[in-house]
Amino acid sequence: MAAPLLALSGVSKSFGAVAALSGVRLELHGGEAHALVGENGAGKSTLVKILAGVHAPDEGTITMDGRPLVLSGPADARAAGIVVVYQEPTLFPDLTVAENIFIGRQPQRSLRRIDVAEMRARAVELFGRLGVRLDPDRPARGLSIADQQIVEIAKALSLDARILIMDEPTAALSGVEVERLFNVARSLRDSGTAVLFISHRFDEVFALCQRITVMRDGRWVSTDPVADLTVDELVRRMVGRTVSSLYPKTAARVGEPRLEVSGLTRRGSFEDVSFTVRGGEIVALAGLVGAGRSEVGRAVFGVDRYDAGEVRVDGRRLSRGDPAAAIEAGLALVPEDRRQQGLVMELSVERNATLPRRWSLTRLGLLFGGAERRAAAIWTERLQVKAARLSDPVSTLSGGNQQKVVLAKWLATRPRVLIVDEPTRGIDVGTKAEVHRLLSELASEGVAVLMVSSELPEVLGMADRVLVMHEGRLVADIARDRADEESVMLAATGQGGRR
Amino acid sequence: MPERARRVFGSWDAVVLIALVVVSVAGALAIDGVASPRFWRFVSLEAIPIALIAMPMTLVVITGEIDLSVASVLGLTCSVMGQLWVWGVTSLPLIIVLCVLLGALLGAVNGLFVTGFGLPSLAVTIGTLALYRGLAYVVLGDRAVADYPIGWTTDAVAPIPRTTIPWVILVVAALAVVFGIVLHATPIGRGLYAMGNNAEATRFAGISVRRTKFWLFVATGAMSSLAGVFWTLRFASARADNGLGLELTVVAAVLLGGVSIFGGRGGLVGVLAAVALLGTLRNALQLAYVPANTLTVVTGSLLIASVVGPNAVSLLRARLRRRRAGAAPAASSPR
């Protein structure tokens, strides 16, 4: 094989006593897409930050075209042709798409006036090369995350990027958007750019990349062509042990209807949604992003109001738009957006973990010092949350552990109906399996579980039944034994037969 | 130093308390009259209405809102109180009840605009600041009602037996205990901090953010009116311009007390200490014949210090923690 475009060898980086990376190596070749996989905390993000010039390595060398490369800041990285597209791009919302692409280096006419026409024409040309349609004159505000990423990639292209790093770009994208992003990445790759792709989704890794590097605990584990690897082998290398199963679904005795939703309508979001979840059942709510799945979960729980229909828990009707009453009735919602909706990031782990049930911890209406800590300790231990101290802000925890705190917070309320919205988004494989085992356990204890998920393997692996939504309507109810990728995707794209 | 001690002495509350002690001692040594019992009587009388309003204001600011109409609520209360006397209402308890109800109503109007229509409290209460003060002039014009029974006005400022401190300070203390417990030791208080940091996540935890904030505005209005009743009786004069500009003193005390203007941080101890500190400083400087303009400059500087101070303290602590952990100070944490 030809000499690599970019090579890292023996790269180490420590933060205080914590070694984030030790002796990592990586080789990127032009015209090749390279996947970087590993659990959360494996050091992927630190590696990306070193390549982006944000952090300087303590040890090791970086070479580009065989010459040593010193990156003492993000500007150096950009000058060397290294561009990073993050999961959530940060565009200037009030500037146009074209202005965002050329920010700080706008084409100029005489007297340093910005040449708007030229800028616009170059933006159109860039989008043409990427094969996407985007209006260069619209403001960035209101662009979908997928479109924002396209703008970032166009920016990369305009900078003549030789190395494109994509850090979990697909976590918030729908299937169609992922496909478009991949087409763009492929066309860049085929024109000689080296692509480094970081993702937790194996199907994407196998669809896009030629080689895979696995990292674990800040160390390099292996680099192989995709053809030589299976998903099981990849998982084993990532966690360093054999994961018995990613989807430990056990059959549970299905009991009485716990959650009954009928004719639920919220104008502009979803219409006439009816379904039942029984105790012991895990029911998945599948569909494309924007189909209205999360909105249904939020309306059922009461954080959003609905215009028509009713929700019953154990036969009792819930009042509209009243989450406190829903919690009282035994409902719990683990929301989609952990940082905005699931947790108060600045508050401590113990305050977060006891927030919904703080009234039940009082004596004479008062919360004495230890009550919250003791209650939080029980559940954080049961879920094996790794936190130095329960009084630390929850923002100091890793993503997987934060998700466990959200789960602990709601499991502590002893729910009879649990709604989980994207329960494993952005968390590593090991924690994923734990969360799945937990859901399975809860179901076998008689809890009714409604799981909103965009990950098909998760839907198919965990659900007793799959409900599929398309454009705000429930279009299919598929039993476990008949559910497969094809039937779910057909229904989700609106091509399946109505039930 | 043990962990607990460091937490206590390293807090902003402690900084304000220490500043209060330093100012008191230095004042007593340097300025003639500060050591006298009469001085502390005047500081107390001045601090009482500010403390009454600052307590509910602390809760409001912790939830990320603000109420700038408090001084106008106080003024309107004074006008109405004067008009009630003119109309021949001679029962003081009845007058107090009516005034507090009026304050609650005025607060409810604020709360309705903020929580019902989702408007920013800063804009709403700047509006009602002007509106309520205007109504105060409508009710009483530029008259002053000053013919209250002498017994009412002397009772209001009567000292605790064998001291010079007015007995109303005991009412303030009792209310402080109530507010302190609500804020720091009840589920309600936990909810206030949560919604000040992240209202959406708080809603997802089943806490009604809007209802809570509504009642906080009601409480702030009621307490402002109570302060208005005290104000009228203390000066034996109900006027429409009573307490003009007091809202800035209250907000200054709340911020100097360590409450974050962005919500989610702060406590009642620091705020009460700040009320006392501002009152002591002002009166001491007055005794030293410092001109009024200079006093304003001092108050303003303290306000700036209060915004910079807690940030500087937490920055310093974070740096010390990193130093102890042995990391380079410039490195950000790994993710």
CSV table of C-alpha atoms in Angstrom, one decimal, chain A residues 154-489:
chain,number,residue,atom,x,y,z
A,154,ALA,CA,-19.0,22.4,2.0
A,155,LYS,CA,-16.8,24.6,4.1
A,156,ALA,CA,-14.3,21.8,4.3
A,157,LEU,CA,-14.4,21.4,0.6
A,158,SER,CA,-13.8,25.1,0.0
A,159,LEU,CA,-10.8,24.9,2.2
A,160,ASP,CA,-9.4,22.1,0.0
A,161,ALA,CA,-9.5,19.7,2.9
A,162,ARG,CA,-7.3,16.7,2.5
A,163,ILE,CA,-8.5,15.0,5.7
A,164,LEU,CA,-12.2,15.1,6.7
A,165,ILE,CA,-13.0,13.9,10.2
A,166,MET,CA,-16.6,13.2,11.1
A,167,ASP,CA,-17.2,12.8,14.8
A,168,GLU,CA,-20.4,10.9,15.3
A,169,PRO,CA,-22.2,12.8,12.6
A,170,THR,CA,-25.2,10.5,12.2
A,171,ALA,CA,-26.4,10.3,15.8
A,172,ALA,CA,-29.2,12.8,15.2
A,173,LEU,CA,-29.9,12.0,11.5
A,174,SER,CA,-32.7,10.0,9.9
A,175,GLY,CA,-32.1,7.2,7.5
A,176,VAL,CA,-32.5,9.3,4.4
A,177,GLU,CA,-30.2,12.0,5.8
A,178,VAL,CA,-27.5,9.5,6.7
A,179,GLU,CA,-27.6,8.1,3.1
A,180,ARG,CA,-27.2,11.6,1.7
A,181,LEU,CA,-24.3,12.3,4.1
A,182,PHE,CA,-22.7,9.1,3.0
A,183,ASN,CA,-23.0,9.9,-0.6
A,184,VAL,CA,-21.3,13.2,0.0
A,185,ALA,CA,-18.5,11.5,2.1
A,186,ARG,CA,-18.1,8.9,-0.7
A,187,SER,CA,-17.7,11.5,-3.4
A,188,LEU,CA,-15.1,13.3,-1.3
A,189,ARG,CA,-13.3,10.0,-0.6
A,190,ASP,CA,-13.3,9.1,-4.3
A,191,SER,CA,-11.7,12.4,-5.2
A,192,GLY,CA,-8.8,11.6,-3.0
A,193,THR,CA,-9.7,12.9,0.5
A,194,ALA,CA,-9.0,10.8,3.5
A,195,VAL,CA,-12.1,10.4,5.7
A,196,LEU,CA,-12.0,9.5,9.4
A,197,PHE,CA,-15.4,8.3,10.5
A,198,ILE,CA,-16.4,7.9,14.1
A,199,SER,CA,-19.7,6.2,14.9
A,200,HIS,CA,-21.4,3.9,17.4
A,201,ARG,CA,-23.5,2.4,14.6
A,202,PHE,CA,-21.9,-0.7,13.0
A,203,ASP,CA,-24.1,-0.9,10.0
A,204,GLU,CA,-22.9,2.6,9.0
A,205,VAL,CA,-19.2,1.7,9.7
A,206,PHE,CA,-19.5,-1.3,7.4
A,207,ALA,CA,-21.4,0.6,4.7
A,208,LEU,CA,-18.9,3.5,4.4
A,209,CYS,CA,-15.5,2.4,5.5
A,210,GLN,CA,-12.6,0.4,4.1
A,211,ARG,CA,-10.7,-0.1,7.3
A,212,ILE,CA,-11.5,-0.1,11.0
A,213,THR,CA,-9.4,0.9,14.0
A,214,VAL,CA,-10.5,-0.2,17.4
A,215,MET,CA,-9.6,1.7,20.5
A,216,ARG,CA,-10.1,0.7,24.1
A,217,ASP,CA,-9.2,2.6,27.4
A,218,GLY,CA,-7.0,5.1,25.5
A,219,ARG,CA,-5.0,2.4,23.7
A,220,TRP,CA,-4.9,1.2,20.1
A,221,VAL,CA,-6.3,-2.3,19.8
A,222,SER,CA,-6.3,-3.2,16.1
A,223,THR,CA,-6.6,-1.9,12.6
A,224,ASP,CA,-8.1,-4.2,9.9
A,225,PRO,CA,-9.8,-4.1,6.6
A,226,VAL,CA,-13.6,-4.3,7.1
A,227,ALA,CA,-13.8,-7.5,5.1
A,228,ASP,CA,-11.8,-9.3,7.9
A,229,LEU,CA,-14.2,-8.3,10.7
A,230,THR,CA,-17.6,-9.3,11.9
A,231,VAL,CA,-19.8,-7.2,14.2
A,232,ASP,CA,-19.4,-9.8,17.0
A,233,GLU,CA,-15.6,-9.6,16.7
A,234,LEU,CA,-15.7,-5.8,16.7
A,235,VAL,CA,-17.8,-5.7,19.8
A,236,ARG,CA,-15.5,-8.2,21.5
A,237,ARG,CA,-12.5,-6.0,20.8
A,238,MET,CA,-14.2,-2.8,21.9
A,239,VAL,CA,-15.3,-4.1,25.3
A,240,GLY,CA,-12.3,-6.4,25.8
A,241,ARG,CA,-14.6,-9.3,26.7
A,242,THR,CA,-17.4,-11.3,25.2
A,243,VAL,CA,-20.7,-9.5,25.5
A,244,SER,CA,-23.2,-12.3,25.9
A,245,SER,CA,-25.8,-10.4,24.0
A,246,LEU,CA,-26.5,-6.9,23.0
A,247,TYR,CA,-30.2,-7.6,23.1
A,248,PRO,CA,-30.9,-9.8,26.2
A,249,LYS,CA,-34.6,-10.0,25.6
A,250,THR,CA,-36.3,-12.6,27.7
A,251,ALA,CA,-39.9,-13.6,27.2
A,252,ALA,CA,-42.1,-12.2,29.9
A,253,ARG,CA,-45.7,-13.1,30.9
A,254,VAL,CA,-47.9,-10.6,29.2
A,255,GLY,CA,-50.5,-9.3,31.6
A,256,GLU,CA,-53.3,-6.8,31.8
A,257,PRO,CA,-53.4,-3.6,29.7
A,258,ARG,CA,-51.4,-1.0,31.5
A,259,LEU,CA,-51.2,1.9,29.1
A,260,GLU,CA,-54.2,2.6,26.8
A,261,VAL,CA,-54.0,5.4,24.3
A,262,SER,CA,-57.0,6.1,22.1
A,263,GLY,CA,-57.5,8.6,19.4
A,264,LEU,CA,-54.7,10.8,20.6
A,265,THR,CA,-54.3,13.9,18.3
A,266,ARG,CA,-52.0,16.9,18.5
A,267,ARG,CA,-52.5,19.1,15.5
A,268,GLY,CA,-49.4,19.4,13.4
A,269,SER,CA,-47.6,16.5,15.2
A,270,PHE,CA,-49.7,13.4,15.1
A,271,GLU,CA,-53.3,12.3,14.5
A,272,ASP,CA,-55.6,9.6,15.8
A,273,VAL,CA,-53.0,7.5,17.5
A,274,SER,CA,-54.4,4.5,19.4
A,275,PHE,CA,-52.5,1.6,21.0
A,276,THR,CA,-52.2,-0.5,24.2
A,277,VAL,CA,-49.2,-1.6,26.1
A,278,ARG,CA,-49.7,-4.5,28.5
A,279,GLY,CA,-47.7,-5.3,31.6
A,280,GLY,CA,-44.6,-7.4,30.8
A,281,GLU,CA,-44.5,-6.1,27.2
A,282,ILE,CA,-41.9,-4.1,25.5
A,283,VAL,CA,-43.5,-2.2,22.6
A,284,ALA,CA,-41.3,-0.3,20.2
A,285,LEU,CA,-42.4,2.9,18.5
A,286,ALA,CA,-40.5,3.0,15.2
A,287,GLY,CA,-40.5,5.4,12.3
A,288,LEU,CA,-38.4,8.0,10.6
A,289,VAL,CA,-37.2,11.1,12.4
A,290,GLY,CA,-40.1,13.6,12.3
A,291,ALA,CA,-42.8,10.9,12.2
A,292,GLY,CA,-44.1,12.1,15.5
A,293,ARG,CA,-42.9,9.3,17.8
A,294,SER,CA,-41.3,11.4,20.5
A,295,GLU,CA,-44.2,13.8,20.4
A,296,VAL,CA,-46.6,10.9,21.2
A,297,GLY,CA,-44.5,9.9,24.1
A,298,ARG,CA,-44.3,13.5,25.4
A,299,ALA,CA,-48.1,14.0,25.0
A,300,VAL,CA,-48.8,10.7,26.8
A,301,PHE,CA,-46.6,11.7,29.7
A,302,GLY,CA,-48.2,15.2,29.7
A,303,VAL,CA,-45.3,17.6,29.0
A,304,ASP,CA,-47.1,18.4,25.8
A,305,ARG,CA,-50.8,19.0,25.5
A,306,TYR,CA,-53.0,17.1,23.0
A,307,ASP,CA,-56.1,18.3,21.2
A,308,ALA,CA,-58.2,15.1,21.3
A,309,GLY,CA,-58.2,11.6,22.6
A,310,GLU,CA,-57.4,10.1,25.9
A,311,VAL,CA,-54.7,8.3,27.9
A,312,ARG,CA,-55.5,5.7,30.6
A,313,VAL,CA,-53.0,4.1,33.0
A,314,ASP,CA,-54.4,0.9,34.7
A,315,GLY,CA,-57.8,2.0,33.5
A,316,ARG,CA,-57.7,5.4,35.1
A,317,ARG,CA,-57.9,8.4,32.8
A,318,LEU,CA,-55.0,10.9,33.0
A,319,SER,CA,-55.7,14.6,32.9
A,320,ARG,CA,-54.2,16.4,29.9
A,321,GLY,CA,-50.8,18.2,30.2
A,322,ASP,CA,-50.1,17.3,33.8
A,323,PRO,CA,-46.8,15.4,34.2
A,324,ALA,CA,-47.2,15.4,38.0
A,325,ALA,CA,-50.5,13.5,37.7
A,326,ALA,CA,-48.9,11.1,35.2
A,327,ILE,CA,-46.0,10.3,37.6
A,328,GLU,CA,-48.6,9.8,40.4
A,329,ALA,CA,-50.4,7.3,38.2
A,330,GLY,CA,-47.2,5.4,37.7
A,331,LEU,CA,-45.9,6.8,34.4
A,332,ALA,CA,-42.3,7.7,33.7
A,333,LEU,CA,-40.6,9.2,30.7
A,334,VAL,CA,-36.9,8.9,29.9
A,335,PRO,CA,-36.7,11.7,27.3
A,336,GLU,CA,-34.8,11.9,24.1
A,337,ASP,CA,-32.6,14.8,24.9
A,338,ARG,CA,-30.6,13.9,28.0
A,339,ARG,CA,-28.9,17.2,28.4
A,340,GLN,CA,-31.9,19.5,27.9
A,341,GLN,CA,-34.8,17.4,29.1
A,342,GLY,CA,-33.4,14.5,31.2
A,343,LEU,CA,-31.1,16.2,33.5
A,344,VAL,CA,-30.3,19.5,35.2
A,345,MET,CA,-26.7,19.4,34.3
A,346,GLU,CA,-25.5,21.9,36.9
A,347,LEU,CA,-27.1,20.1,39.8
A,348,SER,CA,-25.6,17.2,41.7
A,349,VAL,CA,-26.1,13.6,40.8
A,350,GLU,CA,-28.2,13.1,44.0
A,351,ARG,CA,-30.5,16.1,43.4
A,352,ASN,CA,-31.1,14.9,39.8
A,353,ALA,CA,-31.7,11.3,40.8
A,354,THR,CA,-34.3,12.3,43.4
A,355,LEU,CA,-36.0,15.2,41.6
A,356,PRO,CA,-39.3,13.5,40.6
A,357,ARG,CA,-39.8,11.7,43.9
A,358,ARG,CA,-38.4,14.3,46.3
A,359,TRP,CA,-41.8,14.7,48.1
A,360,SER,CA,-41.7,11.0,49.1
A,361,LEU,CA,-38.4,11.6,50.8
A,362,THR,CA,-39.6,14.2,53.2
A,363,ARG,CA,-40.2,14.0,56.9
A,364,LEU,CA,-42.7,16.6,58.2
A,365,GLY,CA,-42.4,18.2,54.7
A,366,LEU,CA,-38.7,18.7,55.1
A,367,LEU,CA,-35.7,17.2,53.4
A,368,PHE,CA,-33.1,16.4,55.9
A,369,GLY,CA,-29.5,16.2,54.7
A,370,GLY,CA,-29.0,12.5,54.2
A,371,ALA,CA,-32.4,11.5,52.8
A,372,GLU,CA,-31.7,12.4,49.2
A,373,ARG,CA,-28.2,11.0,49.2
A,374,ARG,CA,-29.4,7.6,50.7
A,375,ALA,CA,-32.2,7.3,48.1
A,376,ALA,CA,-29.8,8.3,45.3
A,377,ALA,CA,-27.1,5.8,46.5
A,378,ILE,CA,-29.5,2.9,46.3
A,379,TRP,CA,-30.4,3.4,42.6
A,380,THR,CA,-27.0,4.7,41.4
A,381,GLU,CA,-25.4,1.6,42.9
A,382,ARG,CA,-28.0,-0.7,41.3
A,383,LEU,CA,-27.3,0.8,37.9
A,384,GLN,CA,-23.6,1.0,38.6
A,385,VAL,CA,-23.3,4.7,37.9
A,386,LYS,CA,-19.6,5.7,38.0
A,387,ALA,CA,-19.4,9.0,39.8
A,388,ALA,CA,-16.7,10.2,42.1
A,389,ARG,CA,-19.2,11.7,44.6
A,390,LEU,CA,-23.0,11.9,44.5
A,391,SER,CA,-22.6,15.6,45.3
A,392,ASP,CA,-20.7,16.3,42.1
A,393,PRO,CA,-22.6,18.0,39.2
A,394,VAL,CA,-24.1,15.5,36.9
A,395,SER,CA,-22.3,17.3,34.0
A,396,THR,CA,-19.0,15.8,35.2
A,397,LEU,CA,-20.2,12.3,34.3
A,398,SER,CA,-19.7,10.6,30.9
A,399,GLY,CA,-22.6,10.3,28.6
A,400,GLY,CA,-23.4,6.7,29.4
A,401,ASN,CA,-23.3,7.4,33.1
A,402,GLN,CA,-25.5,10.4,32.7
A,403,GLN,CA,-28.1,8.2,30.9
A,404,LYS,CA,-27.9,5.8,33.8
A,405,VAL,CA,-28.7,8.7,36.2
A,406,VAL,CA,-31.8,9.5,34.1
A,407,LEU,CA,-32.8,5.9,34.3
A,408,ALA,CA,-32.1,5.8,38.0
A,409,LYS,CA,-34.2,8.9,38.5
A,410,TRP,CA,-37.2,7.3,36.9
A,411,LEU,CA,-36.8,3.7,38.1
A,412,ALA,CA,-36.7,5.1,41.7
A,413,THR,CA,-40.3,6.3,41.2
A,414,ARG,CA,-41.3,2.6,40.7
A,415,PRO,CA,-43.1,3.2,37.4
A,416,ARG,CA,-45.8,0.8,36.1
A,417,VAL,CA,-45.5,2.3,32.7
A,418,LEU,CA,-42.1,3.3,31.4
A,419,ILE,CA,-41.7,5.3,28.2
A,420,VAL,CA,-38.1,5.5,27.0
A,421,ASP,CA,-37.2,7.7,24.1
A,422,GLU,CA,-33.9,6.7,22.3
A,423,PRO,CA,-32.6,5.0,25.5
A,424,THR,CA,-29.2,4.2,24.1
A,425,ARG,CA,-28.4,7.2,21.8
A,426,GLY,CA,-24.8,8.2,22.1
A,427,ILE,CA,-23.8,5.6,24.7
A,428,ASP,CA,-21.2,2.9,24.3
A,429,VAL,CA,-21.8,-0.7,23.6
A,430,GLY,CA,-21.3,-2.0,27.1
A,431,THR,CA,-23.7,0.4,28.6
A,432,LYS,CA,-26.1,-0.3,25.8
A,433,ALA,CA,-26.3,-3.9,26.7
A,434,GLU,CA,-26.8,-3.0,30.4
A,435,VAL,CA,-29.7,-0.7,29.5
A,436,HIS,CA,-31.3,-3.4,27.4
A,437,ARG,CA,-30.9,-5.9,30.1
A,438,LEU,CA,-32.5,-3.5,32.5
A,439,LEU,CA,-35.5,-2.9,30.2
A,440,SER,CA,-36.0,-6.6,29.8
A,441,GLU,CA,-35.8,-7.1,33.6
A,442,LEU,CA,-38.4,-4.4,34.2
A,443,ALA,CA,-40.8,-5.9,31.7
A,444,SER,CA,-40.5,-9.3,33.4
A,445,GLU,CA,-41.4,-7.6,36.7
A,446,GLY,CA,-44.7,-6.5,35.0
A,447,VAL,CA,-43.8,-3.0,33.9
A,448,ALA,CA,-45.2,-1.9,30.5
A,449,VAL,CA,-42.4,-0.5,28.4
A,450,LEU,CA,-42.9,1.8,25.4
A,451,MET,CA,-39.6,2.3,23.6
A,452,VAL,CA,-39.1,5.0,21.0
A,453,SER,CA,-36.1,4.1,18.9
A,454,SER,CA,-34.4,5.0,15.6
A,455,GLU,CA,-32.1,2.1,15.7
A,456,LEU,CA,-33.6,-0.8,13.9
A,457,PRO,CA,-31.5,-3.5,15.4
A,458,GLU,CA,-32.6,-2.3,18.8
A,459,VAL,CA,-36.2,-2.2,17.8
A,460,LEU,CA,-36.1,-5.7,16.4
A,461,GLY,CA,-33.9,-7.1,19.2
A,462,MET,CA,-35.9,-5.8,22.1
A,463,ALA,CA,-39.6,-5.4,21.1
A,464,ASP,CA,-42.4,-7.8,21.6
A,465,ARG,CA,-44.4,-5.7,19.2
A,466,VAL,CA,-43.4,-2.9,16.8
A,467,LEU,CA,-45.7,0.0,16.2
A,468,VAL,CA,-44.6,2.1,13.2
A,469,MET,CA,-45.5,5.7,12.6
A,470,HIS,CA,-45.4,7.6,9.3
A,471,GLU,CA,-46.1,11.3,9.1
A,472,GLY,CA,-48.0,11.5,12.4
A,473,ARG,CA,-50.1,8.4,12.0
A,474,LEU,CA,-49.7,4.9,13.3
A,475,VAL,CA,-49.5,2.8,10.2
A,476,ALA,CA,-48.5,-0.7,11.4
A,477,ASP,CA,-48.6,-3.0,14.4
A,478,ILE,CA,-46.2,-5.8,13.8
A,479,ALA,CA,-45.7,-8.8,16.1
A,480,ARG,CA,-42.2,-9.8,17.1
A,481,ASP,CA,-42.1,-13.0,14.9
A,482,ARG,CA,-43.2,-11.1,11.8
A,483,ALA,CA,-41.0,-8.0,12.4
A,484,ASP,CA,-37.9,-7.6,10.3
A,485,GLU,CA,-36.0,-4.7,8.8
A,486,GLU,CA,-38.0,-4.8,5.6
A,487,SER,CA,-41.4,-4.8,7.1
A,488,VAL,CA,-40.6,-2.0,9.5
A,489,MET,CA,-38.8,0.2,6.9
